[in-house]
PDB file of C-alpha atoms in Angstrom:
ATOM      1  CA  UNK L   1     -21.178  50.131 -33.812  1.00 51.00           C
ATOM      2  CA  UNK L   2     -19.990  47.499 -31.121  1.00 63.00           C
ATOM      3  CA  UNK L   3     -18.349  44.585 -32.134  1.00 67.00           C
ATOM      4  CA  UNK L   4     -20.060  41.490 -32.086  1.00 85.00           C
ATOM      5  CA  UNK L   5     -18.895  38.113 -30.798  1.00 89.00           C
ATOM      6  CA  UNK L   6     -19.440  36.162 -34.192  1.00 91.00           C
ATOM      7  CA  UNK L   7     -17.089  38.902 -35.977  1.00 91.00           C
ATOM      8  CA  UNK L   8     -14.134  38.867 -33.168  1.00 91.00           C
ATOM      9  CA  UNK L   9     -14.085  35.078 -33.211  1.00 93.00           C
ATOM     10  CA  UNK L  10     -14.036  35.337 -37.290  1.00 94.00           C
ATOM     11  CA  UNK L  11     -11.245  38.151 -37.206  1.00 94.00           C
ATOM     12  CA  UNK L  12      -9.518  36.077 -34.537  1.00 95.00           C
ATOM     13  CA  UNK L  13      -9.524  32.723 -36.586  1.00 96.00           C
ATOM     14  CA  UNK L  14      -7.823  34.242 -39.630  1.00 96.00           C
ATOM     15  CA  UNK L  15      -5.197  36.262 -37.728  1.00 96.00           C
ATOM     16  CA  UNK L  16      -4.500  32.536 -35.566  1.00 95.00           C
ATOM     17  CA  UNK L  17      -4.216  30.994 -38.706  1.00 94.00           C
ATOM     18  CA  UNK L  18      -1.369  34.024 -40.172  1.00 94.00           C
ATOM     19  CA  UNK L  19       2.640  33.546 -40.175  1.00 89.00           C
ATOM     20  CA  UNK L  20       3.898  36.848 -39.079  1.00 92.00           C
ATOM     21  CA  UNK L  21       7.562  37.270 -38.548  1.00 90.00           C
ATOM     22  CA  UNK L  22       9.362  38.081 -35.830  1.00 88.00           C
ATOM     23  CA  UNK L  23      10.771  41.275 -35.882  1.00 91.00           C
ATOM     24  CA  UNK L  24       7.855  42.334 -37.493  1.00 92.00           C
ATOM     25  CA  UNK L  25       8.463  44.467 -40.858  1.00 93.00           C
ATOM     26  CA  UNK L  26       5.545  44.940 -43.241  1.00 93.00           C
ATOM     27  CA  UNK L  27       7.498  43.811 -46.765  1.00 93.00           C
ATOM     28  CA  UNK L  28       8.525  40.643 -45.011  1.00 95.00           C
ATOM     29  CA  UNK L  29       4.776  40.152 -43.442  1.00 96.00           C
ATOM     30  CA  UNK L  30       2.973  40.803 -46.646  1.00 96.00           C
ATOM     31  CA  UNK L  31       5.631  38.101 -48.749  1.00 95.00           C
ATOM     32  CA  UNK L  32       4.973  35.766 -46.390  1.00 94.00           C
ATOM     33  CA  UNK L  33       1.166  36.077 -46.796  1.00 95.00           C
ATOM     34  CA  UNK L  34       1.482  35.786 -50.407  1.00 96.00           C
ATOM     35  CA  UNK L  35       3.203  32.870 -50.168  1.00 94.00           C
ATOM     36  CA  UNK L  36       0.800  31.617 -47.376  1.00 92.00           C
ATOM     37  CA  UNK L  37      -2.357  32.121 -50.298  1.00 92.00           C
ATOM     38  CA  UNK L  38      -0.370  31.209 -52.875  1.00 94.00           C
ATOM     39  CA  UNK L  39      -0.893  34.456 -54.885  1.00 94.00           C
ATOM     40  CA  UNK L  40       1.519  37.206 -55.328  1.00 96.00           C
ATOM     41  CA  UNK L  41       0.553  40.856 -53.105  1.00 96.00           C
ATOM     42  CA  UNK L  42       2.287  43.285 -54.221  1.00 94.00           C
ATOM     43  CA  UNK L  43       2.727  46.411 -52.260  1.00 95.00           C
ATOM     44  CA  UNK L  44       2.001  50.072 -54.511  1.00 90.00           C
ATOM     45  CA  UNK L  45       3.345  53.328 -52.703  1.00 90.00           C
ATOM     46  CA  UNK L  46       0.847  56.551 -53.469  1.00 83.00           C
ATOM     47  CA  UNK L  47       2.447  59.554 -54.193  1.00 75.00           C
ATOM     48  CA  UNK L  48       2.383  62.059 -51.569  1.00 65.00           C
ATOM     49  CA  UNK L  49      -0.638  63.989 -53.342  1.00 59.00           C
ATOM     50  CA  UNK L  50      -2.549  61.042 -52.353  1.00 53.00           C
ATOM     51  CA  UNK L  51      -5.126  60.889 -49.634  1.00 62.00           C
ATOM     52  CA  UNK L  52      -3.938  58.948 -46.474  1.00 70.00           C
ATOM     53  CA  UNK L  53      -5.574  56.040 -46.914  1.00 80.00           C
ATOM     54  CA  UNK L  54      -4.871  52.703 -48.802  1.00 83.00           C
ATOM     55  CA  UNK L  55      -7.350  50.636 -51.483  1.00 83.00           C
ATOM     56  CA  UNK L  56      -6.878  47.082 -52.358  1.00 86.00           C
ATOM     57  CA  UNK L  57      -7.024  46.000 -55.972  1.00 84.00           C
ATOM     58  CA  UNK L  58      -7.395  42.318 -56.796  1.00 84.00           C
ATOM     59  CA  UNK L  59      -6.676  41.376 -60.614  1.00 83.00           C
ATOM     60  CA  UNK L  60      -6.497  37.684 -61.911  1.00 85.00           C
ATOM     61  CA  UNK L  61      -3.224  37.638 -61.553  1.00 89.00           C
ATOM     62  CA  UNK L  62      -2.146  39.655 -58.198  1.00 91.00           C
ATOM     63  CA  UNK L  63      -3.619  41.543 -55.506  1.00 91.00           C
ATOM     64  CA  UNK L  64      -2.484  44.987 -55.301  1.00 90.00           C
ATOM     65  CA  UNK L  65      -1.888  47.001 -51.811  1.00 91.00           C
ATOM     66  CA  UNK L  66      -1.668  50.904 -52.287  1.00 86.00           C
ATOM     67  CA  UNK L  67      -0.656  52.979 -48.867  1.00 88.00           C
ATOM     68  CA  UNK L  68       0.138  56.304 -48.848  1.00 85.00           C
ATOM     69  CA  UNK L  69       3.674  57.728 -48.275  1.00 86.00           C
ATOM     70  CA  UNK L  70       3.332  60.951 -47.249  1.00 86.00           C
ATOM     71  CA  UNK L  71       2.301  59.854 -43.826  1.00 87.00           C
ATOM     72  CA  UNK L  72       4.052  58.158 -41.207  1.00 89.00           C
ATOM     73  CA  UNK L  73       6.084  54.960 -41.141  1.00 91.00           C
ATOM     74  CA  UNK L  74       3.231  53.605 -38.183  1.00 92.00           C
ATOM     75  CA  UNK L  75       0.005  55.499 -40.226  1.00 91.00           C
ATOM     76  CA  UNK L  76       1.258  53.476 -43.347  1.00 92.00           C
ATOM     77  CA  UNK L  77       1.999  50.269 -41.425  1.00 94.00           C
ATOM     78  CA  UNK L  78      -1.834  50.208 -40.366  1.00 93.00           C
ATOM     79  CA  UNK L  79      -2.960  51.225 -43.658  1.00 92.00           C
ATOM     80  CA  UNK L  80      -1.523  48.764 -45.244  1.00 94.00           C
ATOM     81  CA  UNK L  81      -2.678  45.630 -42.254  1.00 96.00           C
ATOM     82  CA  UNK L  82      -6.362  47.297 -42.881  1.00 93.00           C
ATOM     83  CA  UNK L  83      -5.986  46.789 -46.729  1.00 92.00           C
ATOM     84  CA  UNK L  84      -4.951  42.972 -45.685  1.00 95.00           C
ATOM     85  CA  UNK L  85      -8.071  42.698 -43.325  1.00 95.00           C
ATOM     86  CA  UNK L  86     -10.018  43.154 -46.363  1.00 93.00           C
ATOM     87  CA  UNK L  87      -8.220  40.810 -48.535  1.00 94.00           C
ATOM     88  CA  UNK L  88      -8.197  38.381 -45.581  1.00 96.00           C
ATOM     89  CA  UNK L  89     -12.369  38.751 -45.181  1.00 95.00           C
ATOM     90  CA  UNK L  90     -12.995  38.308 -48.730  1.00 90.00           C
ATOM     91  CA  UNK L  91     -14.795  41.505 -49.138  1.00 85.00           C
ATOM     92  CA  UNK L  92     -15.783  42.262 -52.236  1.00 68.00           C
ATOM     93  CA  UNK L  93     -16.604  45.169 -54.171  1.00 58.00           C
ATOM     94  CA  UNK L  94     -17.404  45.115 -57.964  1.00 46.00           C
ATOM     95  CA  UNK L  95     -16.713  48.901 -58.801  1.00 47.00           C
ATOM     96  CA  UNK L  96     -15.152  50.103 -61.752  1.00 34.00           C
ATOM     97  CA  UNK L  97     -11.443  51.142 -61.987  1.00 43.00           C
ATOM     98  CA  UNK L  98     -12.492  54.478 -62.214  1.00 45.00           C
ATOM     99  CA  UNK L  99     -13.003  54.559 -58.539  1.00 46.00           C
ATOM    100  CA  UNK L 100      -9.215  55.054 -58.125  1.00 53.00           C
ATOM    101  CA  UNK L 101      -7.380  58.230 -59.677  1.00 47.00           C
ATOM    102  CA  UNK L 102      -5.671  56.817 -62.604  1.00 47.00           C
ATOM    103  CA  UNK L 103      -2.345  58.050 -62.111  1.00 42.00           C
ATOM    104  CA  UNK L 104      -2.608  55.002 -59.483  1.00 53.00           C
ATOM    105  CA  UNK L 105      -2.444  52.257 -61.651  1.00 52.00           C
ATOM    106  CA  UNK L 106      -0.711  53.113 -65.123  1.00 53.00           C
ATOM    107  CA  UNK L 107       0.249  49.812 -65.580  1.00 58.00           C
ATOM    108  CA  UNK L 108      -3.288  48.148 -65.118  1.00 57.00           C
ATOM    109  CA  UNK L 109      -5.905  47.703 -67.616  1.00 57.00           C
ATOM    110  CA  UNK L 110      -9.731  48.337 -66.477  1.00 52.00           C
ATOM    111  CA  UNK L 111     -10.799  45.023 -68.056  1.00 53.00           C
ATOM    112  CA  UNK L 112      -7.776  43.181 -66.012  1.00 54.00           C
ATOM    113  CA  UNK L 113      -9.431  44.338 -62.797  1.00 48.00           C
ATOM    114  CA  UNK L 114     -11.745  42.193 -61.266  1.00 46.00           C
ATOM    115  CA  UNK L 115     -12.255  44.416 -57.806  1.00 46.00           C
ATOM    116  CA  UNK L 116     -11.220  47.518 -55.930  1.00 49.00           C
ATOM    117  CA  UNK L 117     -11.446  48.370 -52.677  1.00 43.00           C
ATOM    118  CA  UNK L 118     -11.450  51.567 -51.646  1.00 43.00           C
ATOM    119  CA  UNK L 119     -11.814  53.294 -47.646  1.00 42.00           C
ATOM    120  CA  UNK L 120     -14.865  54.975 -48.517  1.00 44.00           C
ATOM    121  CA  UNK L 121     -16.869  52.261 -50.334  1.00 48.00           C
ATOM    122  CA  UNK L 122     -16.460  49.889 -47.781  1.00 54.00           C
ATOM    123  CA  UNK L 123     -19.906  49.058 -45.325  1.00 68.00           C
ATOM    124  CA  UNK L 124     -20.083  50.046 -41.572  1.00 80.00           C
ATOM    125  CA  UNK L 125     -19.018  46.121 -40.658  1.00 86.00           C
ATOM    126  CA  UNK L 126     -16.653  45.470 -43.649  1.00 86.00           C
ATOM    127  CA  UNK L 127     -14.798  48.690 -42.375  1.00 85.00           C
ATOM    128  CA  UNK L 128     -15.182  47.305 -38.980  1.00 90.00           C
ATOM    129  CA  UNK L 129     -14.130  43.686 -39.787  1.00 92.00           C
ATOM    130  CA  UNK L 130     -10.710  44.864 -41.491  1.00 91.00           C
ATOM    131  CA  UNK L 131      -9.991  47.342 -38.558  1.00 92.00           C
ATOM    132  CA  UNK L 132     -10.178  44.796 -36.007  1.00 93.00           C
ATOM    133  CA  UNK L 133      -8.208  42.317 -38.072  1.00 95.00           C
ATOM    134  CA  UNK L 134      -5.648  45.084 -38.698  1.00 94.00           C
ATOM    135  CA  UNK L 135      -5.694  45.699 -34.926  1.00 94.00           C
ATOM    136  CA  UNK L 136      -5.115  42.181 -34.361  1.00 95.00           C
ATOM    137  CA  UNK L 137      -2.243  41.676 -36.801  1.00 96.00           C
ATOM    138  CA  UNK L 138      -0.772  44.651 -35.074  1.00 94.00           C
ATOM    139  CA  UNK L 139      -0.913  43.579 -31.894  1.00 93.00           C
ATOM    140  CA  UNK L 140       0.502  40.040 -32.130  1.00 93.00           C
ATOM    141  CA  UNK L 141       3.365  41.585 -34.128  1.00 92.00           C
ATOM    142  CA  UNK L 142       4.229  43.678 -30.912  1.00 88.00           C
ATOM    143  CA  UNK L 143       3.764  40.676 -29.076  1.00 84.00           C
ATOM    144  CA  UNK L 144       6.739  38.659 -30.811  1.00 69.00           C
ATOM    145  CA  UNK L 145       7.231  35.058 -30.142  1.00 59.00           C
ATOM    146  CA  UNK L 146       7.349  35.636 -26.373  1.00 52.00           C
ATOM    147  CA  UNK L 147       4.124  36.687 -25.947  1.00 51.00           C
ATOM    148  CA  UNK L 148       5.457  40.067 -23.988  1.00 50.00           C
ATOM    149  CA  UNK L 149       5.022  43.493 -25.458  1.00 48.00           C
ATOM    150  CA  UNK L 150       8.629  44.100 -26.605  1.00 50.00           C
ATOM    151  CA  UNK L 151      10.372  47.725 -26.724  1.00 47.00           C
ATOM    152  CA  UNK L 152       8.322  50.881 -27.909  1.00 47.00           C
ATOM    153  CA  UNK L 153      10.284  51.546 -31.571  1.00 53.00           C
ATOM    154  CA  UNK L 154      10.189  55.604 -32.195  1.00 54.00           C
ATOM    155  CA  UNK L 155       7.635  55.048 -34.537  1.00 58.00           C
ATOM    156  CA  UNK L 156       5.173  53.891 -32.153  1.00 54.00           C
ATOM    157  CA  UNK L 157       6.046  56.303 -29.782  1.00 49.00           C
ATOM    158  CA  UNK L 158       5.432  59.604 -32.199  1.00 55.00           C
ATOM    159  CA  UNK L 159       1.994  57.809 -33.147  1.00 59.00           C
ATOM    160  CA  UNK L 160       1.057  57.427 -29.588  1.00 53.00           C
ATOM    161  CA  UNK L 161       2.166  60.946 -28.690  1.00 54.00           C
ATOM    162  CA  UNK L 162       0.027  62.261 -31.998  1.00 57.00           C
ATOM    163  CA  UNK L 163      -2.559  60.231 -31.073  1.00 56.00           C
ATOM    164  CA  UNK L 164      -2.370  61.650 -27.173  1.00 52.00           C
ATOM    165  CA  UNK L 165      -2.129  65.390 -28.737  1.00 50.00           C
ATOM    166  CA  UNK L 166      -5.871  65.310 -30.380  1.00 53.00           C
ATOM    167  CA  UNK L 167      -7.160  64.668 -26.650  1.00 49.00           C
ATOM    168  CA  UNK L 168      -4.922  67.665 -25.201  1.00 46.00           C
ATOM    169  CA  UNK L 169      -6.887  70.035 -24.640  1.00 43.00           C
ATOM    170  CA  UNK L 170      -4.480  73.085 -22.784  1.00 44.00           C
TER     171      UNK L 170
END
């Protein structure tokens, strides 16, 4: 599915409109958000028998980010910027708690929840909208206030050479 115009200049308004600090760390970028909406985000860790993903749980009084930790430090950095794409588009998704494994969220009841997001319940273009956000995010982070690129950090280096070994074929 290509990206349309309409959705770039969308994903592109709310990153513009996003304080993201410089050097970029993902605690400091996700209190400043909070503080940005004026609603606590709280980041939850998944234990390592987790899948690699992240879900996004929204209660009256928080919104919940869950990333997995047995992954890396750059795989959990995305996963969590995806999770705020979709709190950032608004999308919604009504199912029940039960969608996440409740060893997840032992301190939440199921009638406190109001909606969870999850990677596989998401449509083709809600999937698409929070990727391209997350993308976004990403990118201006590495920018810095400069504008240039900045130094490759280790991190980014392994996930570039992982990402380089799935199209190595010898």
């Amino acid at each position: 599915m290509a990206v349309d115009r309409g959705m770039w200049r969308r994903c592109q308004r709310i990153v513009d409109a996003l304080s993201i600090p410089t050097p970029f760390e993902p605690t400091r970028f996700v209190d400043a958000l909070a503080h940005q909406r004026g609603r606590p985000v709280e980041l939850v860790p998944m234990p390592g028998g987790a899948s690699q993903c992240g879900a996004l749980v929204a209660t009256d009084q928080a919104d919940y980010l869950f990333y997995a930790t047995s992954t890396t430090r750059l795989h959990q950095e995305h996963i969590l910027l995806h999770e705020v794409g979709h709190l950032l588009c608004g999308h919604v998704d009504d199912r029940s708690l039960a969608a996440l494994p409740a060893l997840l969220l032992p301190n939440l009841s199921t009638d406190l929840v109001r909606r969870v997001l999850g990677r596989s319940d998401y449509s083709a273009a809600q999937e698409q909208e929070a990727e391209l956000v997350a993308s976004m995010i990403a990118q201006r982070a590495r920018r810095g206030p400069t504008g240039g690129t900045g130094p490759v950090t280790p991190e980014v280096a392994d996930g570039l050479a992982r990402l380089g070994s799935i199209f190595d074929t010898g």
